[in-house]
Amino acid sequence: MTRLQLGLSALALCGIAFAAGYAVRKPEPAPAAPAPPVAREIAFVPQPDSAIPEGPLGDDIRLGLRLFTDTAKAAPQFVGNDLKCSNCHMDAGRRAGAAPLWAAYGLFPQYRTKNGHVNTFAERVQECFKYSMNGKAPPAGDRVVVAIESYAAFLAKGAPIGITLPGQGYAKPPPPAQPADYERGRAVYAANCVQCHGEDGNGQRSGDEVVIPALWGPQSYNWGAGMAQLKNAAGFISRNMPQDRPGALTNQQTWDVAAYIDGKPRPQDPRFNGSIAATRARYHDPRQSAYGTTVDGVLLGSSRGN
Ligand code: HEC
Ligand code: HEC
């Protein structure tokens, strides 16, 4: 059994957890004769924050929650942009279909082709600091990492380990009918995203609070980040954006707008080895990444606009 499966009694929960339609199987047509209960897939529901214990463990869980939702302020020494972990792992790491922490935690240690060795959960956290946060990986054992691990373990309490739970990672939308296209994506962006994320993709601030995160440019994720890969951006957008109307885009529009934002300048890949072409060849899947190509007159990965 590779999925968490529960019986009919879980049906009500199923409807709530997957209101957006994620991984829910359509009910079978009413059977002529009484049938055995049909197993249904449900998302794991993490315990509420009110269950955070008192004492030292509770202190670290609370610190982890703060680091996750206010990353630049809570750990400025490790963060190089305006993002928060929770901008991409929404609802403070709880939302199914937005790479929730409760589904990630039990999948580590895990072999990753990205770095060619078995990664602990702590190392996975370090990588998001380096790439998604365009910052520096906190040293192993640093309280920042321990606190985020503590928070993730808290959310994952009671979840089965070692299996892929429904809602894990980002959605995997079907390939688009036509190849994802930057120019069509421009129009999708203008109609559905620009009012929040801005013409320059830089998001919005209110005083020193970032209220809408940057999609490209110096305050966004760098070229080594998962979100800089077309499939991850399309998967994230398909379930979660536009924020006020998730699910409103067609599959084609989703891929096109992903190609648009991931065809814009952003901070250099920390693995840059002195040559854009060589860095592209070594680290970038040409089907997923526009790094090292020229889009809209800009060589992506060069200093211009990054
Ligand atoms: C710009 C968006 C973005 C930001 C910001 C971000 N991440 Fe991620 N994160 C991703 C993507 C993309 C993946 C890969 C998901 C996949 O492969 O399905 C990921 C994966 C992960 C995973 C593994 C998830 C799994 O199911 O295997 C963890 C853990 C994680 N991130 C933690 C963090 C932490 C901690 C921070 C803040 C320090 C952070 N992330 C910030 C985009 C982001
Ligand atoms: C109503 C305002 C709004 C609209 C419209 C909107 N977004 Fe967002 N977007 C947000 C907010 C707010 C977040 C951060 C979510 C959070 O922290 O919970 C976000 C996060 C993101 C992220 C991950 C964080 C980052 O900065 O990389 C991406 C990617 C994204 N949006 C893409 C899009 C795309 C593409 C569209 C149009 C199809 C869109 N958004 C429309 C408000 C909006």
CSV table of C-alpha atoms and ligand atoms in Angstrom, one decimal:
chain,number,residue,atom,x,y,z
A,1,MET,CA,0.0,0.0,0.0
A,2,THR,CA,1.6,3.2,-1.1
A,3,ARG,CA,-1.1,5.7,0.0
A,4,LEU,CA,-2.8,6.5,3.2
A,5,GLN,CA,-6.2,5.0,2.8
A,6,LEU,CA,-9.1,5.2,5.1
A,7,GLY,CA,-12.6,3.9,4.9
A,8,LEU,CA,-15.9,5.6,4.3
A,9,SER,CA,-15.9,7.1,7.8
A,10,ALA,CA,-13.3,9.5,6.5
A,11,LEU,CA,-15.5,10.9,3.7
A,12,ALA,CA,-16.5,14.1,5.4
A,13,LEU,CA,-12.8,14.9,6.1
A,14,CYS,CA,-12.0,14.1,2.6
A,15,GLY,CA,-14.3,16.7,1.3
A,16,ILE,CA,-12.7,19.4,3.5
A,17,ALA,CA,-9.1,18.4,3.0
A,18,PHE,CA,-9.5,18.4,-0.8
A,19,ALA,CA,-11.9,21.1,-1.4
A,20,ALA,CA,-9.7,22.2,-4.3
A,21,GLY,CA,-10.0,18.8,-5.9
A,22,TYR,CA,-6.6,17.4,-5.1
A,23,ALA,CA,-6.3,13.7,-5.6
A,24,VAL,CA,-9.9,13.0,-4.7
A,25,ARG,CA,-11.4,10.0,-6.6
A,26,LYS,CA,-14.8,10.6,-8.0
A,27,PRO,CA,-17.4,8.6,-6.0
A,28,GLU,CA,-18.4,5.4,-7.7
A,29,PRO,CA,-22.0,5.2,-9.2
A,30,ALA,CA,-24.4,3.9,-6.6
A,31,PRO,CA,-24.1,0.1,-6.6
A,32,ALA,CA,-27.2,-2.2,-7.1
A,33,ALA,CA,-26.3,-4.3,-4.1
A,34,PRO,CA,-24.7,-3.3,-0.8
A,35,ALA,CA,-21.0,-3.1,-1.5
A,36,PRO,CA,-18.0,-3.2,0.9
A,37,PRO,CA,-16.8,0.3,2.0
A,38,VAL,CA,-14.8,2.0,-0.7
A,39,ALA,CA,-11.4,3.2,0.5
A,40,ARG,CA,-10.9,6.9,0.0
A,41,GLU,CA,-7.7,8.9,0.0
A,42,ILE,CA,-7.4,11.7,2.5
A,43,ALA,CA,-4.7,14.2,3.3
A,44,PHE,CA,-3.1,14.0,6.6
A,45,VAL,CA,-4.4,16.7,9.0
A,46,PRO,CA,-1.7,18.0,11.3
A,47,GLN,CA,-2.4,18.9,14.9
A,48,PRO,CA,-3.2,22.6,15.6
A,49,ASP,CA,-0.6,25.1,16.9
A,50,SER,CA,-2.5,25.1,20.2
A,51,ALA,CA,-1.0,21.6,20.7
A,52,ILE,CA,2.5,23.0,20.8
A,53,PRO,CA,3.8,21.9,24.3
A,54,GLU,CA,5.3,24.1,26.9
A,55,GLY,CA,9.0,23.9,27.8
A,56,PRO,CA,12.2,23.7,25.7
A,57,LEU,CA,10.8,21.6,22.8
A,58,GLY,CA,7.8,23.9,22.6
A,59,ASP,CA,10.1,26.9,22.5
A,60,ASP,CA,12.0,25.4,19.5
A,61,ILE,CA,8.8,24.5,17.7
A,62,ARG,CA,7.5,28.0,18.1
A,63,LEU,CA,10.8,29.4,16.9
A,64,GLY,CA,10.6,27.1,13.9
A,65,LEU,CA,7.2,28.4,13.1
A,66,ARG,CA,8.4,32.0,13.3
A,67,LEU,CA,11.5,31.2,11.1
A,68,PHE,CA,9.2,29.6,8.6
A,69,THR,CA,6.7,32.4,8.4
A,70,ASP,CA,9.0,35.5,8.9
A,71,THR,CA,12.3,34.1,7.6
A,72,ALA,CA,14.2,37.2,6.8
A,73,LYS,CA,13.5,38.9,10.1
A,74,ALA,CA,14.0,35.8,12.2
A,75,ALA,CA,17.3,34.6,10.4
A,76,PRO,CA,18.7,37.6,8.5
A,77,GLN,CA,22.2,36.1,8.5
A,78,PHE,CA,21.0,33.3,6.3
A,79,VAL,CA,18.6,35.0,4.0
A,80,GLY,CA,19.4,37.0,0.8
A,81,ASN,CA,16.0,38.0,-0.5
A,82,ASP,CA,12.5,39.1,0.5
A,83,LEU,CA,10.9,35.7,0.6
A,84,LYS,CA,9.5,33.6,3.5
A,85,CYS,CA,9.5,29.8,3.5
A,86,SER,CA,5.7,30.0,3.8
A,87,ASN,CA,5.3,32.0,0.6
A,88,CYS,CA,5.9,28.7,-1.3
A,89,HIS,CA,5.0,26.3,1.5
A,90,MET,CA,1.7,28.0,2.2
A,91,ASP,CA,-0.4,28.1,5.4
A,92,ALA,CA,2.8,27.9,7.4
A,93,GLY,CA,3.7,24.6,5.8
A,94,ARG,CA,0.3,23.0,6.3
A,95,ARG,CA,-1.3,23.3,2.9
A,96,ALA,CA,-1.7,20.1,0.8
A,97,GLY,CA,-0.4,20.8,-2.7
A,98,ALA,CA,2.1,23.4,-1.5
A,99,ALA,CA,4.9,21.1,-0.4
A,100,PRO,CA,3.6,20.7,3.2
A,101,LEU,CA,6.1,20.0,5.9
A,102,TRP,CA,4.0,17.1,7.4
A,103,ALA,CA,4.3,15.2,4.1
A,104,ALA,CA,8.0,16.0,3.6
A,105,TYR,CA,9.3,15.1,7.1
A,106,GLY,CA,8.8,11.3,6.9
A,107,LEU,CA,10.4,11.1,3.4
A,108,PHE,CA,13.9,11.7,4.8
A,109,PRO,CA,16.7,10.6,4.7
A,110,GLN,CA,16.3,10.5,0.9
A,111,TYR,CA,18.6,10.2,-2.1
A,112,ARG,CA,18.5,13.3,-4.3
A,113,THR,CA,19.9,13.5,-7.8
A,114,LYS,CA,20.3,17.3,-7.4
A,115,ASN,CA,23.4,16.7,-5.1
A,116,GLY,CA,24.1,13.0,-5.7
A,117,HIS,CA,23.9,11.7,-2.1
A,118,VAL,CA,21.5,10.8,0.7
A,119,ASN,CA,20.1,13.9,2.3
A,120,THR,CA,18.8,14.3,5.8
A,121,PHE,CA,15.8,16.5,6.4
A,122,ALA,CA,18.2,19.1,7.9
A,123,GLU,CA,20.2,19.2,4.7
A,124,ARG,CA,17.0,19.7,2.7
A,125,VAL,CA,16.2,22.7,4.9
A,126,GLN,CA,19.8,24.0,4.3
A,127,GLU,CA,19.3,23.8,0.5
A,128,CYS,CA,16.1,25.9,0.6
A,129,PHE,CA,18.1,28.6,2.4
A,130,LYS,CA,20.8,28.5,-0.3
A,131,TYR,CA,18.6,28.5,-3.3
A,132,SER,CA,15.0,29.5,-2.6
A,133,MET,CA,16.0,32.1,0.0
A,134,ASN,CA,19.1,33.1,-2.1
A,135,GLY,CA,21.1,33.0,1.2
A,136,LYS,CA,23.5,30.9,3.1
A,137,ALA,CA,22.9,27.4,4.4
A,138,PRO,CA,22.9,27.6,8.2
A,139,PRO,CA,25.6,25.2,9.6
A,140,ALA,CA,24.5,21.7,10.5
A,141,GLY,CA,23.2,21.7,14.1
A,142,ASP,CA,22.5,25.4,14.0
A,143,ARG,CA,19.5,26.3,16.1
A,144,VAL,CA,17.8,27.7,13.0
A,145,VAL,CA,17.8,24.3,11.4
A,146,VAL,CA,17.0,22.5,14.6
A,147,ALA,CA,14.0,24.7,15.2
A,148,ILE,CA,12.6,24.2,11.7
A,149,GLU,CA,13.1,20.5,12.1
A,150,SER,CA,11.3,20.6,15.4
A,151,TYR,CA,8.4,22.5,13.8
A,152,ALA,CA,8.2,20.0,10.9
A,153,ALA,CA,8.3,17.0,13.3
A,154,PHE,CA,5.5,18.6,15.2
A,155,LEU,CA,3.3,19.0,12.1
A,156,ALA,CA,4.2,15.4,11.0
A,157,LYS,CA,3.3,13.8,14.4
A,158,GLY,CA,1.2,10.8,13.7
A,159,ALA,CA,1.8,10.7,10.0
A,160,PRO,CA,3.0,7.5,8.4
A,161,ILE,CA,6.6,7.7,7.4
A,162,GLY,CA,8.4,6.5,4.3
A,163,ILE,CA,5.4,6.8,2.0
A,164,THR,CA,4.2,9.6,-0.3
A,165,LEU,CA,1.1,11.1,1.3
A,166,PRO,CA,-1.6,12.7,-0.9
A,167,GLY,CA,-0.8,16.4,-1.1
A,168,GLN,CA,3.0,15.9,-0.8
A,169,GLY,CA,5.2,18.2,-2.9
A,170,TYR,CA,3.6,20.2,-5.6
A,171,ALA,CA,0.9,19.0,-8.0
A,172,LYS,CA,2.1,17.4,-11.3
A,173,PRO,CA,-0.1,19.0,-13.9
A,174,PRO,CA,-0.4,17.2,-17.2
A,175,PRO,CA,1.9,18.4,-20.0
A,176,PRO,CA,0.5,21.4,-21.9
A,177,ALA,CA,-1.1,20.8,-25.3
A,178,GLN,CA,1.3,23.3,-26.8
A,179,PRO,CA,4.8,23.9,-25.4
A,180,ALA,CA,4.9,26.4,-22.6
A,181,ASP,CA,5.3,29.9,-24.1
A,182,TYR,CA,6.8,33.0,-22.6
A,183,GLU,CA,4.8,35.4,-24.9
A,184,ARG,CA,1.5,33.8,-24.2
A,185,GLY,CA,2.5,33.8,-20.5
A,186,ARG,CA,3.0,37.6,-20.6
A,187,ALA,CA,-0.8,38.0,-21.4
A,188,VAL,CA,-1.8,35.5,-18.7
A,189,TYR,CA,0.4,37.5,-16.2
A,190,ALA,CA,-1.1,40.8,-17.2
A,191,ALA,CA,-4.6,39.5,-16.7
A,192,ASN,CA,-4.1,37.4,-13.5
A,193,CYS,CA,-1.0,38.2,-11.6
A,194,VAL,CA,0.2,41.8,-12.2
A,195,GLN,CA,-2.2,43.4,-9.8
A,196,CYS,CA,-0.5,41.7,-6.9
A,197,HIS,CA,3.0,40.8,-8.0
A,198,GLY,CA,3.6,44.0,-10.1
A,199,GLU,CA,4.8,44.9,-13.5
A,200,ASP,CA,8.4,44.4,-12.5
A,201,GLY,CA,7.6,41.1,-10.6
A,202,ASN,CA,8.9,42.6,-7.4
A,203,GLY,CA,5.8,42.2,-5.3
A,204,GLN,CA,4.6,44.8,-2.8
A,205,ARG,CA,5.8,46.1,0.5
A,206,SER,CA,4.0,48.1,3.2
A,207,GLY,CA,6.7,49.9,5.2
A,208,ASP,CA,9.2,47.2,5.9
A,209,GLU,CA,6.6,44.4,5.6
A,210,VAL,CA,6.6,42.4,2.4
A,211,VAL,CA,2.9,41.8,1.7
A,212,ILE,CA,3.3,40.2,-1.8
A,213,PRO,CA,6.5,38.3,-2.6
A,214,ALA,CA,8.8,38.9,-5.6
A,215,LEU,CA,8.5,36.5,-8.5
A,216,TRP,CA,11.7,37.5,-10.2
A,217,GLY,CA,14.5,40.1,-9.8
A,218,PRO,CA,17.0,40.6,-7.0
A,219,GLN,CA,14.5,39.9,-4.2
A,220,SER,CA,13.3,36.5,-5.5
A,221,TYR,CA,14.6,32.9,-5.6
A,222,ASN,CA,17.8,32.2,-7.5
A,223,TRP,CA,18.5,30.1,-10.5
A,224,GLY,CA,19.4,27.1,-8.5
A,225,ALA,CA,15.9,27.0,-6.8
A,226,GLY,CA,13.3,24.3,-7.4
A,227,MET,CA,10.8,27.0,-8.3
A,228,ALA,CA,13.1,28.1,-11.2
A,229,GLN,CA,12.2,24.8,-12.9
A,230,LEU,CA,9.1,25.0,-15.1
A,231,LYS,CA,7.4,21.9,-13.7
A,232,ASN,CA,7.6,23.1,-10.1
A,233,ALA,CA,6.4,26.6,-10.9
A,234,ALA,CA,3.5,25.1,-13.0
A,235,GLY,CA,2.7,22.7,-10.2
A,236,PHE,CA,2.7,25.4,-7.5
A,237,ILE,CA,0.6,27.8,-9.6
A,238,SER,CA,-1.9,25.1,-10.7
A,239,ARG,CA,-3.2,24.7,-7.1
A,240,ASN,CA,-2.3,27.9,-5.4
A,241,MET,CA,-2.4,31.0,-7.7
A,242,PRO,CA,-3.9,33.4,-8.4
A,243,GLN,CA,-4.0,33.6,-4.7
A,244,ASP,CA,-7.6,35.0,-4.7
A,245,ARG,CA,-8.8,32.5,-7.3
A,246,PRO,CA,-6.7,29.3,-7.2
A,247,GLY,CA,-7.6,26.9,-10.0
A,248,ALA,CA,-8.9,29.7,-12.3
A,249,LEU,CA,-6.3,29.2,-15.0
A,250,THR,CA,-6.4,26.5,-17.7
A,251,ASN,CA,-3.6,24.0,-17.8
A,252,GLN,CA,-2.1,25.8,-20.8
A,253,GLN,CA,-2.3,29.2,-19.1
A,254,THR,CA,-0.6,27.7,-16.0
A,255,TRP,CA,2.4,26.4,-18.0
A,256,ASP,CA,2.6,29.6,-20.1
A,257,VAL,CA,2.7,31.9,-17.1
A,258,ALA,CA,5.2,29.6,-15.4
A,259,ALA,CA,7.4,30.0,-18.5
A,260,TYR,CA,7.0,33.7,-18.2
A,261,ILE,CA,8.1,34.1,-14.6
A,262,ASP,CA,10.9,31.6,-15.0
A,263,GLY,CA,12.0,33.4,-18.2
A,264,LYS,CA,12.8,36.5,-16.2
A,265,PRO,CA,16.2,37.5,-14.6
A,266,ARG,CA,16.9,36.4,-11.1
A,267,PRO,CA,19.9,36.0,-8.8
A,268,GLN,CA,22.8,33.9,-10.0
A,269,ASP,CA,22.9,30.2,-9.4
A,270,PRO,CA,25.2,29.7,-6.4
A,271,ARG,CA,26.7,26.7,-8.3
A,272,PHE,CA,27.9,29.1,-11.1
A,273,ASN,CA,31.3,27.9,-12.2
A,274,GLY,CA,32.5,31.0,-14.2
A,275,SER,CA,30.7,30.2,-17.4
A,276,ILE,CA,26.9,30.5,-18.0
A,277,ALA,CA,27.0,27.9,-20.8
A,278,ALA,CA,29.0,25.4,-18.7
A,279,THR,CA,26.7,26.1,-15.6
A,280,ARG,CA,23.7,25.4,-17.8
A,281,ALA,CA,25.2,22.3,-19.2
A,282,ARG,CA,26.2,20.9,-15.8
A,283,TYR,CA,23.2,21.8,-13.6
A,284,HIS,CA,20.2,22.8,-15.7
A,285,ASP,CA,17.7,20.5,-17.4
A,286,PRO,CA,17.1,22.3,-20.7
A,287,ARG,CA,13.4,21.2,-20.6
A,288,GLN,CA,12.9,22.8,-17.2
A,289,SER,CA,15.2,25.8,-17.0
A,290,ALA,CA,15.7,28.9,-19.1
A,291,TYR,CA,19.0,29.7,-17.4
A,292,GLY,CA,21.7,30.5,-20.0
A,293,THR,CA,19.1,31.1,-22.8
A,294,THR,CA,18.2,34.6,-24.2
A,295,VAL,CA,14.6,35.5,-23.5
A,296,ASP,CA,13.1,38.9,-24.3
A,297,GLY,CA,16.6,40.2,-25.2
A,298,VAL,CA,18.2,39.2,-21.9
A,299,LEU,CA,20.8,36.4,-21.4
A,300,LEU,CA,19.5,34.8,-18.3
A,301,GLY,CA,22.2,34.2,-15.7
A,302,SER,CA,24.2,37.3,-16.8
A,303,SER,CA,24.4,40.2,-14.4
A,304,ARG,CA,21.9,42.3,-16.4
A,305,GLY,CA,18.7,42.7,-14.3
A,306,ASN,CA,19.7,40.1,-11.8
B,1,HEC,C1,10.5,30.2,-3.9
B,1,HEC,C2,9.7,29.1,-3.3
B,1,HEC,C3,10.3,28.4,-2.1
B,1,HEC,C4,10.7,29.0,-0.9
B,1,HEC,C5,10.7,30.4,-0.5
B,1,HEC,C6,11.1,27.9,0.0
B,1,HEC,N1,10.9,26.7,-0.7
B,1,HEC,FE1,11.2,24.8,0.1
B,1,HEC,N2,10.7,24.0,-1.7
B,1,HEC,C7,10.4,24.7,-2.8
B,1,HEC,C8,10.3,23.8,-4.0
B,1,HEC,C9,10.0,24.2,-5.4
B,1,HEC,C10,10.6,22.5,-3.5
B,1,HEC,C11,10.6,21.2,-4.2
B,1,HEC,C12,9.3,20.6,-4.2
B,1,HEC,C13,9.2,19.3,-5.0
B,1,HEC,O1,10.2,18.8,-5.5
B,1,HEC,O2,8.0,18.8,-5.2
B,1,HEC,C14,10.8,22.7,-2.0
B,1,HEC,C15,11.0,21.6,-1.2
B,1,HEC,C16,11.2,21.8,0.2
B,1,HEC,C17,11.3,20.7,1.1
B,1,HEC,C18,11.1,19.2,0.8
B,1,HEC,C19,9.6,19.0,0.5
B,1,HEC,C20,9.3,17.6,0.1
B,1,HEC,O3,8.1,17.2,0.1
B,1,HEC,O4,10.2,16.8,-0.2
B,1,HEC,C21,11.5,21.2,2.4
B,1,HEC,C22,11.6,20.5,3.7
B,1,HEC,C23,11.6,22.7,2.2
B,1,HEC,N3,11.4,23.0,0.9
B,1,HEC,C24,11.8,23.6,3.2
B,1,HEC,C25,11.9,25.0,3.0
B,1,HEC,C26,12.3,25.9,4.1
B,1,HEC,C27,12.7,25.5,5.5
B,1,HEC,C28,12.3,27.1,3.5
B,1,HEC,C29,12.7,28.4,4.1
B,1,HEC,C30,14.0,28.5,4.7
B,1,HEC,C31,11.8,27.0,2.1
B,1,HEC,N4,11.6,25.6,1.9
B,1,HEC,C32,11.6,28.0,1.3
B,1,HEC,C33,10.2,26.1,-2.9
B,1,HEC,C34,10.5,27.0,-1.9
B,2,HEC,C1,-4.4,38.5,-4.9
B,2,HEC,C2,-3.0,38.7,-5.0
B,2,HEC,C3,-2.2,37.7,-5.8
B,2,HEC,C4,-2.5,37.3,-7.1
B,2,HEC,C5,-3.6,37.8,-8.1
B,2,HEC,C6,-1.4,36.4,-7.5
B,2,HEC,N1,-0.6,36.1,-6.4
B,2,HEC,FE1,1.0,34.9,-6.3
B,2,HEC,N2,1.2,35.2,-4.4
B,2,HEC,C7,0.4,36.1,-3.6
B,2,HEC,C8,0.8,36.0,-2.2
B,2,HEC,C9,0.2,36.9,-1.1
B,2,HEC,C10,1.8,35.0,-2.2
B,2,HEC,C11,2.5,34.5,-0.9
B,2,HEC,C12,1.5,33.4,-0.3
B,2,HEC,C13,1.7,33.2,1.1
B,2,HEC,O1,2.7,33.6,1.7
B,2,HEC,O2,0.8,32.5,1.7
B,2,HEC,C14,2.0,34.6,-3.5
B,2,HEC,C15,3.0,33.7,-3.9
B,2,HEC,C16,3.4,33.3,-5.2
B,2,HEC,C17,4.5,32.5,-5.6
B,2,HEC,C18,5.5,31.9,-4.7
B,2,HEC,C19,6.4,32.9,-4.0
B,2,HEC,C20,7.3,33.7,-4.9
B,2,HEC,O3,7.4,34.9,-4.7
B,2,HEC,O4,7.9,33.1,-5.8
B,2,HEC,C21,4.4,32.4,-6.9
B,2,HEC,C22,5.4,31.6,-7.8
B,2,HEC,C23,3.3,33.1,-7.4
B,2,HEC,N3,2.6,33.7,-6.3
B,2,HEC,C24,2.9,33.2,-8.7
B,2,HEC,C25,1.7,33.9,-9.1
B,2,HEC,C26,1.2,33.9,-10.5
B,2,HEC,C27,1.9,33.2,-11.7
B,2,HEC,C28,0.0,34.5,-10.5
B,2,HEC,C29,-0.9,34.8,-11.6
B,2,HEC,C30,-1.4,33.5,-12.3
B,2,HEC,C31,-0.2,35.0,-9.1
B,2,HEC,N4,0.8,34.6,-8.3
B,2,HEC,C32,-1.3,35.8,-8.7
B,2,HEC,C33,-0.5,37.0,-4.1
B,2,HEC,C34,-1.1,36.9,-5.4
